[in-house]
Amino acid sequence: MLSLTSLVAGVRDKRELSDGTWIIGRGESCRIRFDDPLVSERHAILTVRGERVLLEDLRSANGTYVNGEPIDQAVELDSSMVVQIGDAMFRVSDEQNEEIQEPIVIETPQEDNTSEAEEYVERVDPMRELRRNVQEQIQNELLKRMDMKRLTLDGVDREGLEETARVKIRQIIDEVVSNGRMPEGIDTVRLEDDVFNEAMRLGPLEELLADDSISEIMVNGPQKVYVERKGKLVLSDCQFTDDASVLAVIERIVAPLGRRIDESQPYVDARLADGSRVNAIISPLALSGPTITIRKFSKSALTPEDFIRFGTWTHNAAEFMKLCVRLRKNVIVAGGTGSGKTTLLNLLSGYIPSSERIVTVEDAAELRLQQPHVVRLEARPPNIEGKGAVTIRDLVKNCLRMRPDRIIVGECRAGEALDMLQAMNTGHDGSLTTVHANSPRDVISRLETMVMMSGMELPSKAIREQIASAVDIIIHESRLSDGSRKVDAITEVTGLEGSQIVMQDIFTFNQTGVGDNGKIIGEFRPTGAIPTWLDQLSGRGITVDTRMFDPSYEGDVNVIYKS
């Protein structure tokens, strides 16, 4: 006869095992019961057939371990194997005096200087796993009690659904507490919020979205969620239950925008209600699980004074860019990925007078303009049949017929660059857009390449003539190694000499060193070059103190507008 010898909290117990199935867990109906919060209601199952004993985990929250290794399929036990479930240890043996050995300690990796190439080992937090297990059970009960289809047919709006869900979740938690089934250490208030966010909103992401210190959120599958704080990436405590939970969050984001994500279209660009940019990609393209990247936007629009305080630029640079926008100069904001181009574009658009009609064109609407007369256009992806797509280029062409005073294109990345240049050259002065580029000079090459992508077989000289005539100012922003974002060049396009576009830097950032804490040390100063059009301002009632462009002048200069 086989016997099971267990060791729980130093107490040894032995029982005989007859043929059949033995459910192991915390539930009262389990034949082998361990009253331990780390043990699930139905944790594992033993199948005894003569001398053979099979052990299988029942998708428990904290896992089942044999000789210190987690199992993911049925394992045939012998007398040399020690099983760990929560804090309980047991061994199956046919020897009467078999003694169970000391518990096997499941070690978690310690922080060290291992390289990024080494395999990541997940740290196991039993309390967190317990919270997830409890949360999942309450979510399942909520789904049983809420008839979403009936509520929707009854005309209950989003706010009503959320209120109903809150009431139901509170009732379920109260029942669990009153029955004495809530494990110790569980914060019921936080549990209620977690279940509600998972069921009705964006699940674990809600807490990260509410944290103003986080600028970017990266979900690399359900178990790894990274965030960016002050330009540095750190692994957060946030986790999803499984892949399906991440997919549900993606669906909640893209569905209200009329977009979709599935195997036939496994990636999508979208936005949140506050304008934060979202990219999602799923299987079969994402091998590590559903992946979400959210670039958060500040809840309050940044001001030029904020940029000065952050060290992004100086007072004189802000005054100069305000002058350029007021004079209807065509401005291109350039920079690398994550350098802050859209934020800077949004700030520059704030210099546009409120009396003008502004038309914005974006792939996913992110700009938040404060002027009263703004028309926002957003591109549309193809439908499930691959039809009905409306591209940025289509919208740029259309907005020319909408009597715009200003055209703002969120980003030029393809053939729409030609249409944007033509608009700048045909009376739509004061237009703004962004371009991915590593330097102001690279902007010219990028524009040439994108014009060629339009399908128009134009000679290179003709393209450069268009660029030289259309673009007035390039403002380039970079994200430095310490995570800070800085405007590193404000450059004027002065014209075309031969086949070469001539440019001059008005302001530049010069790095002089690195501080002890890795902080970049440098100065953003004028170069001494004066814009070629500065002598035209006196006739417009605008007074500019040329000390603004003097590298040796340390003071702040204000531009005076008489009209």
C-alpha positions as CSV (number, residue, x, y, z in Angstrom):
1,M,0.0,0.0,0.0
2,L,1.3,3.4,-0.9
3,S,1.4,6.2,1.6
4,L,1.8,10.0,1.5
5,T,4.0,11.6,4.1
6,S,3.6,15.4,4.4
7,L,5.3,18.1,6.4
8,V,3.4,21.3,7.1
9,A,4.7,24.0,9.4
10,G,6.9,21.4,11.1
11,V,4.0,19.0,11.6
12,R,4.5,15.6,10.0
13,D,1.5,13.5,8.8
14,K,1.0,10.3,7.0
15,R,-2.0,8.8,5.2
16,E,-2.6,5.7,3.0
17,L,-3.3,6.2,-0.7
18,S,-5.8,3.9,-2.4
19,D,-6.3,3.6,-6.1
20,G,-8.2,6.6,-7.6
21,T,-7.9,10.3,-7.9
22,W,-6.9,12.6,-5.0
23,I,-7.5,16.3,-5.4
24,I,-5.0,18.5,-3.5
25,G,-5.9,22.0,-2.5
26,R,-7.3,24.4,0.1
27,G,-11.0,23.7,-0.6
28,E,-13.1,21.6,1.8
29,S,-14.0,19.1,-0.9
30,C,-10.3,18.2,-1.5
31,R,-9.2,14.8,-0.3
32,I,-5.7,16.1,0.5
33,R,-6.3,19.5,2.1
34,F,-3.6,22.1,3.0
35,D,-5.0,25.1,4.8
36,D,-2.4,27.5,3.3
37,P,-3.2,30.8,1.5
38,L,-0.5,30.0,-1.1
39,V,-2.5,26.8,-2.0
40,S,-5.3,27.2,-4.6
41,E,-8.8,25.9,-3.9
42,R,-8.1,23.0,-6.4
43,H,-4.3,23.1,-6.7
44,A,-3.2,19.7,-8.1
45,I,-4.4,16.1,-8.6
46,L,-2.8,12.7,-7.7
47,T,-3.8,9.7,-9.8
48,V,-3.0,6.4,-8.1
49,R,-3.0,3.2,-10.2
50,G,-1.3,0.3,-8.3
51,E,2.3,1.2,-7.9
52,R,2.1,4.2,-10.3
53,V,1.4,7.7,-9.0
54,L,0.9,10.6,-11.4
55,L,0.9,14.3,-10.3
56,E,-0.6,17.1,-12.4
57,D,-0.9,20.8,-11.6
58,L,-4.5,22.2,-12.0
59,R,-3.3,25.6,-13.3
60,S,-2.7,26.8,-9.8
61,A,-1.7,30.4,-9.0
62,N,1.6,29.6,-7.3
63,G,2.5,26.4,-9.2
64,T,3.5,22.9,-8.1
65,Y,7.1,22.0,-7.7
66,V,8.9,18.6,-7.8
67,N,12.4,18.5,-6.4
68,G,12.4,22.3,-6.6
69,E,11.3,22.5,-10.3
70,P,7.9,23.7,-11.4
71,I,5.9,21.2,-13.5
72,D,3.7,22.0,-16.5
73,Q,2.5,18.5,-17.3
74,A,1.8,15.2,-15.6
75,V,4.8,13.8,-13.7
76,E,5.1,10.2,-12.5
77,L,6.4,10.2,-8.9
78,D,8.7,7.9,-7.1
79,S,10.0,7.7,-3.6
80,S,13.0,10.0,-4.3
81,M,10.8,12.9,-5.3
82,V,9.7,15.7,-2.9
83,V,6.6,17.7,-3.9
84,Q,6.1,21.3,-2.7
85,I,2.7,23.0,-2.8
86,G,2.8,26.4,-1.1
87,D,4.6,25.8,2.2
88,A,3.5,22.1,2.3
89,M,5.9,19.4,1.4
90,F,5.1,15.7,0.8
91,R,6.5,12.5,-0.6
92,V,4.7,9.3,-1.9
93,S,6.3,6.1,-0.8
94,D,5.6,2.4,-0.2
95,E,8.1,2.2,2.7
96,Q,6.5,2.5,6.2
97,N,9.3,4.4,7.8
98,E,10.2,6.8,5.0
99,E,11.1,10.2,6.3
100,I,10.6,13.4,4.4
101,Q,13.7,15.4,3.8
102,E,14.2,19.1,4.6
103,P,12.1,21.4,2.5
104,I,13.7,22.4,-0.8
105,V,14.2,26.2,-0.9
106,I,13.2,27.6,-4.2
107,E,15.7,30.4,-4.8
108,T,14.9,33.6,-6.6
109,P,17.6,35.3,-8.6
110,Q,19.5,38.1,-6.8
111,E,20.5,41.3,-8.3
112,D,23.9,41.1,-9.9
113,N,25.8,42.4,-12.8
114,T,24.7,39.8,-15.3
115,S,24.7,41.0,-18.9
116,E,21.5,41.7,-20.9
117,A,22.3,38.7,-23.1
118,E,21.7,36.3,-20.2
119,E,18.3,34.7,-19.8
120,Y,15.9,36.7,-17.7
121,V,14.6,34.7,-14.6
122,E,11.3,35.9,-13.2
123,R,11.2,36.7,-9.6
124,V,8.3,34.9,-7.8
125,D,6.4,37.0,-5.3
126,P,4.0,34.6,-3.5
127,M,1.8,37.5,-2.2
128,R,1.4,39.0,-5.6
129,E,0.5,35.6,-7.1
130,L,-2.1,35.2,-4.3
131,R,-3.6,38.5,-5.1
132,R,-3.8,37.6,-8.8
133,N,-5.4,34.3,-8.0
134,V,-8.1,36.0,-5.8
135,Q,-8.6,38.7,-8.4
136,E,-9.1,36.2,-11.2
137,Q,-11.7,34.3,-9.2
138,I,-13.7,37.5,-8.4
139,Q,-13.5,38.5,-12.1
140,N,-15.0,35.1,-13.1
141,E,-17.8,35.5,-10.6
142,L,-18.4,39.1,-11.9
143,L,-18.8,37.7,-15.5
144,K,-21.4,35.2,-14.2
145,R,-23.5,37.9,-12.5
146,M,-23.3,40.7,-15.1
147,D,-25.4,40.1,-18.2
148,M,-23.5,42.5,-20.5
149,K,-25.6,41.7,-23.5
150,R,-28.9,42.4,-21.7
151,L,-27.6,45.6,-20.2
152,T,-26.4,46.8,-23.6
153,L,-29.8,46.0,-25.3
154,D,-31.5,47.9,-22.5
155,G,-29.6,51.0,-23.5
156,V,-27.4,51.2,-20.5
157,D,-24.5,53.6,-21.4
158,R,-20.9,53.3,-20.5
159,E,-21.2,55.1,-17.2
160,G,-24.2,53.0,-16.2
161,L,-22.3,49.8,-17.0
162,E,-19.3,50.9,-14.9
163,E,-21.6,51.8,-12.0
164,T,-23.3,48.4,-12.2
165,A,-19.9,46.7,-12.3
166,R,-18.8,48.6,-9.2
167,V,-21.8,47.5,-7.2
168,K,-21.5,43.8,-8.3
169,I,-17.7,43.7,-7.4
170,R,-18.4,45.3,-4.0
171,Q,-21.1,42.7,-3.3
172,I,-18.9,39.8,-4.3
173,I,-16.0,41.0,-2.1
174,D,-18.3,41.6,0.8
175,E,-19.6,38.0,0.5
176,V,-16.1,36.6,0.4
177,V,-15.1,38.6,3.5
178,S,-18.3,37.7,5.4
179,N,-17.8,34.0,4.7
180,G,-14.2,34.2,6.0
181,R,-12.7,33.2,2.7
182,M,-10.6,36.3,2.0
183,P,-6.9,35.5,2.6
184,E,-5.1,37.6,5.1
185,G,-3.0,40.5,3.7
186,I,-5.4,41.3,0.8
187,D,-6.3,44.9,0.6
188,T,-10.0,44.8,-0.4
189,V,-10.1,48.4,-1.5
190,R,-7.3,47.9,-3.9
191,L,-8.7,44.5,-4.9
192,E,-12.0,46.2,-5.9
193,D,-10.1,48.8,-8.0
194,D,-8.0,46.1,-9.7
195,V,-11.0,43.9,-10.6
196,F,-12.9,47.0,-11.9
197,N,-10.0,48.2,-14.0
198,E,-9.5,44.7,-15.5
199,A,-13.2,44.3,-16.3
200,M,-14.1,47.7,-17.5
201,R,-11.0,49.7,-18.3
202,L,-7.4,49.0,-19.1
203,G,-6.6,46.7,-16.3
204,P,-3.2,47.0,-14.6
205,L,-2.3,49.8,-17.0
206,E,-4.7,52.2,-15.2
207,E,-2.3,52.7,-12.3
208,L,0.6,53.3,-14.6
209,L,-1.4,55.8,-16.7
210,A,-2.3,57.7,-13.5
211,D,1.4,58.0,-12.5
212,D,2.6,61.4,-13.8
213,S,6.3,60.3,-13.3
214,I,5.9,57.7,-16.1
215,S,6.4,58.9,-19.7
216,E,6.2,55.6,-21.5
217,I,4.7,52.2,-20.9
218,M,5.9,49.0,-22.6
219,V,4.0,45.7,-22.2
220,N,6.2,42.8,-23.4
221,G,3.7,40.0,-22.9
222,P,1.6,39.6,-19.8
223,Q,4.4,39.1,-17.2
224,K,6.8,41.9,-18.2
225,V,5.8,45.6,-18.1
226,Y,8.5,48.2,-18.4
227,V,8.1,51.9,-17.8
228,E,10.2,55.0,-18.5
229,R,10.8,57.4,-15.7
230,K,13.1,60.4,-16.2
231,G,14.3,58.8,-19.4
232,K,15.3,55.5,-17.8
233,L,13.7,52.1,-18.4
234,V,12.7,50.1,-15.3
235,L,10.7,46.9,-14.8
236,S,7.4,47.6,-13.0
237,D,5.4,45.4,-10.6
238,C,2.4,45.5,-13.0
239,Q,1.4,42.1,-14.5
240,F,-1.5,40.8,-16.5
241,T,-3.2,37.5,-15.8
242,D,-2.4,36.0,-19.3
243,D,-2.3,36.8,-23.0
244,A,-6.1,37.0,-23.2
245,S,-6.0,39.8,-20.6
246,V,-3.6,41.8,-22.7
247,L,-5.6,41.2,-25.8
248,A,-8.8,42.4,-24.1
249,V,-7.0,45.7,-23.2
250,I,-5.9,46.2,-26.8
251,E,-9.5,45.6,-28.0
252,R,-10.8,48.2,-25.5
253,I,-8.3,50.8,-26.9
254,V,-8.8,50.2,-30.6
255,A,-12.5,49.4,-30.8
256,P,-13.9,53.0,-30.1
257,L,-11.6,54.3,-32.9
258,G,-13.1,51.9,-35.5
259,R,-9.8,50.0,-35.8
260,R,-9.1,46.3,-35.4
261,I,-6.4,43.9,-34.6
262,D,-6.5,40.2,-35.4
263,E,-4.4,37.6,-37.2
264,S,-5.0,39.2,-40.6
265,Q,-4.0,42.7,-39.2
266,P,-1.8,41.9,-36.3
267,Y,-0.6,45.4,-35.5
268,V,-2.3,48.7,-35.1
269,D,-1.7,52.4,-34.2
270,A,-4.2,54.0,-31.9
271,R,-4.6,56.6,-29.2
272,L,-6.1,57.0,-25.7
273,A,-8.7,59.5,-24.8
274,D,-6.0,61.9,-23.5
275,G,-4.1,61.7,-26.8
276,S,-1.5,59.3,-25.7
277,R,0.0,57.3,-28.6
278,V,-0.5,53.6,-28.6
279,N,1.0,50.8,-30.8
280,A,0.0,47.2,-30.4
281,I,1.3,44.1,-32.1
282,I,0.2,40.5,-31.4
283,S,0.9,36.9,-32.5
284,P,2.0,35.6,-35.0
285,L,4.3,38.6,-35.3
286,A,5.0,39.2,-31.6
287,L,6.7,36.0,-30.4
288,S,6.9,37.1,-26.7
289,G,3.2,37.7,-26.4
290,P,0.9,40.6,-27.1
291,T,3.0,43.8,-27.0
292,I,1.7,47.3,-26.2
293,T,3.7,50.5,-26.4
294,I,2.1,53.7,-24.9
295,R,3.7,57.1,-25.1
296,K,2.0,59.1,-22.5
297,F,1.1,62.8,-23.0
298,S,1.2,65.2,-20.2
299,K,-2.2,65.9,-18.6
300,S,-1.5,69.6,-19.0
301,A,0.0,71.1,-22.1
302,L,3.7,72.1,-21.6
303,T,4.5,75.8,-22.0
304,P,7.6,77.5,-23.3
305,E,8.5,78.3,-19.6
306,D,8.4,74.6,-18.8
307,F,10.9,73.9,-21.7
308,I,13.1,76.6,-20.2
309,R,12.9,75.1,-16.7
310,F,13.6,71.6,-18.1
311,G,16.7,73.0,-20.0
312,T,15.2,72.0,-23.3
313,W,15.9,75.4,-24.8
314,T,16.4,79.0,-23.6
315,H,14.2,82.1,-23.3
316,N,15.8,83.7,-26.4
317,A,15.3,80.5,-28.5
318,A,11.6,80.5,-27.4
319,E,11.2,84.1,-28.5
320,F,12.9,83.4,-31.8
321,M,10.6,80.4,-32.6
322,K,7.6,82.5,-31.6
323,L,8.7,85.1,-34.0
324,C,9.1,82.5,-36.8
325,V,5.6,81.2,-36.2
326,R,4.0,84.6,-36.1
327,L,5.8,85.5,-39.3
328,R,4.3,82.4,-41.0
329,K,7.6,80.7,-41.6
330,N,7.3,77.1,-42.6
331,V,8.8,75.0,-39.8
332,I,9.9,71.4,-39.7
333,V,10.4,69.8,-36.3
334,A,13.0,67.0,-36.6
335,G,14.4,64.4,-34.3
336,G,14.8,60.7,-33.5
337,T,12.2,58.3,-32.1
338,G,11.1,59.5,-28.6
339,S,12.9,62.8,-28.8
340,G,9.7,64.8,-28.2
341,K,8.9,66.0,-31.7
342,T,5.1,65.9,-31.2
343,T,5.3,67.7,-27.9
344,L,7.5,70.4,-29.4
345,L,5.1,70.7,-32.4
346,N,2.2,71.1,-30.0
347,L,4.0,73.8,-28.2
348,L,4.9,75.7,-31.4
349,S,1.3,75.5,-32.6
350,G,0.4,77.5,-29.5
351,Y,2.1,80.5,-31.0
352,I,-0.4,80.6,-33.9
353,P,-2.9,83.5,-33.4
354,S,-6.3,82.5,-32.3
355,S,-7.9,84.3,-35.3
356,E,-6.5,81.8,-37.8
357,R,-8.2,78.6,-39.2
358,I,-6.0,75.6,-38.5
359,V,-6.3,72.2,-40.1
360,T,-4.4,69.3,-38.5
361,V,-3.7,66.0,-40.3
362,E,-2.5,63.0,-38.3
363,D,-2.3,59.3,-38.4
364,A,-3.7,59.0,-34.9
365,A,-4.9,62.4,-33.5
366,E,-2.5,63.4,-30.8
367,L,-2.2,67.2,-31.1
368,R,-4.1,69.3,-28.5
369,L,-4.4,72.8,-29.9
370,Q,-5.9,75.5,-27.7
371,Q,-7.1,77.8,-30.5
372,P,-10.9,78.0,-31.1
373,H,-10.9,77.4,-34.9
374,V,-9.3,74.0,-35.4
375,V,-10.3,71.2,-37.8
376,R,-8.8,67.9,-36.9
377,L,-8.4,65.2,-39.6
378,E,-7.4,61.6,-38.8
379,A,-6.3,58.9,-41.3
380,R,-8.3,55.7,-41.6
381,P,-6.8,52.2,-42.0
382,P,-8.4,49.7,-44.5
383,N,-11.4,47.6,-43.4
384,I,-11.5,43.9,-43.0
385,E,-11.8,43.5,-46.8
386,G,-8.7,45.7,-47.3
387,K,-10.7,48.6,-48.7
388,G,-11.7,52.1,-47.5
389,A,-8.2,53.3,-46.4
390,V,-7.7,57.0,-46.2
391,T,-4.0,58.0,-46.0
392,I,-2.2,61.0,-44.7
393,R,-1.5,62.0,-48.3
394,D,-5.3,61.9,-49.2
395,L,-6.0,64.2,-46.2
396,V,-3.3,66.6,-47.1
397,K,-4.7,67.0,-50.6
398,N,-8.2,67.4,-49.2
399,C,-7.3,70.0,-46.6
400,L,-6.0,72.3,-49.3
401,R,-9.7,72.7,-50.3
402,M,-10.7,73.6,-46.8
403,R,-9.5,77.2,-46.8
404,P,-6.8,76.6,-44.1
405,D,-4.7,79.5,-42.8
406,R,-2.3,76.9,-41.3
407,I,-1.7,73.3,-42.1
408,I,-0.2,71.1,-39.4
409,V,0.8,67.5,-40.4
410,G,1.6,65.3,-37.4
411,E,4.4,63.5,-39.3
412,C,5.6,63.2,-42.8
413,R,6.9,59.7,-43.5
414,A,6.1,59.0,-47.1
415,G,4.7,60.5,-50.3
416,E,2.7,63.1,-48.4
417,A,6.0,65.1,-48.1
418,L,5.6,66.2,-51.8
419,D,2.0,67.5,-51.2
420,M,3.2,69.2,-48.0
421,L,6.0,71.0,-49.9
422,Q,3.6,72.0,-52.7
423,A,1.2,73.4,-50.1
424,M,4.0,75.4,-48.5
425,N,4.9,76.8,-52.0
426,T,1.4,77.7,-53.0
427,G,0.3,80.2,-50.4
428,H,-0.1,78.1,-47.3
429,D,2.7,79.7,-45.4
430,G,3.2,79.0,-41.7
431,S,2.7,75.3,-42.1
432,L,4.3,72.9,-39.5
433,T,5.2,69.2,-39.6
434,T,7.6,66.7,-38.1
435,V,10.2,64.4,-39.7
436,H,12.4,61.6,-38.4
437,A,16.0,62.7,-38.9
438,N,19.3,62.7,-36.9
439,S,20.3,66.2,-37.8
440,P,19.0,69.3,-39.7
441,R,21.1,68.3,-42.7
442,D,19.6,64.8,-42.7
443,V,16.1,66.4,-42.9
444,I,16.9,67.5,-46.4
445,S,17.9,64.0,-47.4
446,R,14.8,62.5,-45.8
447,L,12.6,65.0,-47.6
448,E,14.2,64.1,-50.9
449,T,13.6,60.4,-50.2
450,M,10.0,60.8,-49.2
451,V,9.2,62.9,-52.3
452,M,10.6,60.1,-54.4
453,M,8.2,57.7,-52.6
454,S,5.3,59.7,-54.0
455,G,5.8,58.1,-57.3
456,M,6.6,61.3,-59.1
457,E,9.8,60.9,-61.2
458,L,11.2,64.3,-60.4
459,P,14.9,65.1,-60.9
460,S,16.9,65.6,-57.8
461,K,17.5,69.3,-58.5
462,A,13.8,70.0,-58.9
463,I,13.1,68.3,-55.5
464,R,15.8,70.4,-53.9
465,E,14.4,73.6,-55.4
466,Q,11.0,72.7,-53.9
467,I,12.6,72.1,-50.5
468,A,14.7,75.3,-50.5
469,S,11.7,77.4,-51.5
470,A,9.3,75.8,-49.0
471,V,11.2,75.2,-45.8
472,D,12.3,78.1,-43.8
473,I,13.3,76.8,-40.3
474,I,14.3,73.3,-39.1
475,I,14.3,72.8,-35.3
476,H,16.0,69.6,-34.2
477,E,15.4,67.9,-30.9
478,S,17.3,65.0,-29.4
479,R,17.0,62.6,-26.4
480,L,20.4,62.5,-24.8
481,S,22.1,59.6,-23.0
482,D,20.9,60.8,-19.5
483,G,17.3,60.7,-20.7
484,S,16.8,64.4,-21.1
485,R,15.3,65.9,-24.2
486,K,16.9,69.0,-25.6
487,V,16.6,71.2,-28.7
488,D,20.1,70.9,-30.1
489,A,19.8,73.1,-33.2
490,I,17.6,75.8,-34.8
491,T,18.6,76.1,-38.4
492,E,17.6,78.4,-41.2
493,V,17.4,77.2,-44.8
494,T,18.8,80.1,-46.8
495,G,18.4,78.9,-50.3
496,L,20.0,76.8,-53.1
497,E,23.5,77.3,-54.5
498,G,24.1,75.1,-57.5
499,S,22.6,71.7,-56.5
500,Q,23.3,72.2,-52.8
501,I,20.9,73.5,-50.2
502,V,22.5,76.2,-48.0
503,M,21.7,76.3,-44.3
504,Q,22.9,78.2,-41.3
505,D,22.6,77.4,-37.6
506,I,21.0,80.1,-35.5
507,F,21.1,78.3,-32.1
508,T,23.0,75.2,-31.2
509,F,23.6,73.0,-28.1
510,N,27.2,72.3,-27.3
511,Q,27.9,69.5,-24.9
512,T,30.9,70.3,-22.6
513,G,31.0,67.3,-20.3
514,V,29.1,64.7,-18.2
515,G,28.4,65.1,-14.5
516,D,29.0,62.6,-11.8
517,N,25.4,61.4,-12.0
518,G,25.6,61.0,-15.7
519,K,23.9,64.3,-16.4
520,I,24.8,65.9,-19.6
521,I,26.5,69.3,-19.2
522,G,26.3,71.8,-22.0
523,E,25.0,75.2,-23.2
524,F,22.3,76.1,-25.8
525,R,23.5,79.4,-27.3
526,P,23.3,81.4,-30.4
527,T,26.0,80.9,-33.1
528,G,26.2,84.6,-34.0
529,A,24.5,84.0,-37.4
530,I,21.5,86.4,-38.0
531,P,18.5,85.3,-40.1
532,T,18.5,86.6,-43.6
533,W,15.0,88.0,-43.3
534,L,15.6,90.0,-40.1
535,D,15.9,93.3,-41.9
536,Q,12.3,92.9,-43.3
537,L,10.7,93.2,-39.8
538,S,10.9,96.9,-39.3
539,G,8.2,97.5,-41.9
540,R,5.9,95.1,-40.1
541,G,6.0,96.9,-36.8
542,I,8.2,94.2,-35.1
543,T,11.3,95.2,-33.1
544,V,14.0,92.6,-32.5
545,D,17.0,93.2,-30.3
546,T,19.9,91.6,-32.3
547,R,21.6,90.8,-29.0
548,M,19.4,87.7,-29.1
549,F,21.9,86.3,-31.7
550,D,25.1,87.4,-29.8
551,P,26.9,84.4,-28.3
552,S,28.5,86.6,-25.7
553,Y,25.3,88.2,-24.4
554,E,23.9,86.5,-21.3
555,G,20.6,88.3,-20.9
556,D,17.1,87.6,-22.1
557,V,15.6,89.5,-25.0
558,N,11.9,90.0,-25.8
559,V,10.6,90.7,-29.3
560,I,8.2,93.7,-29.4
561,Y,5.1,93.4,-31.6
562,K,3.4,96.7,-32.3
563,S,0.4,95.2,-34.2
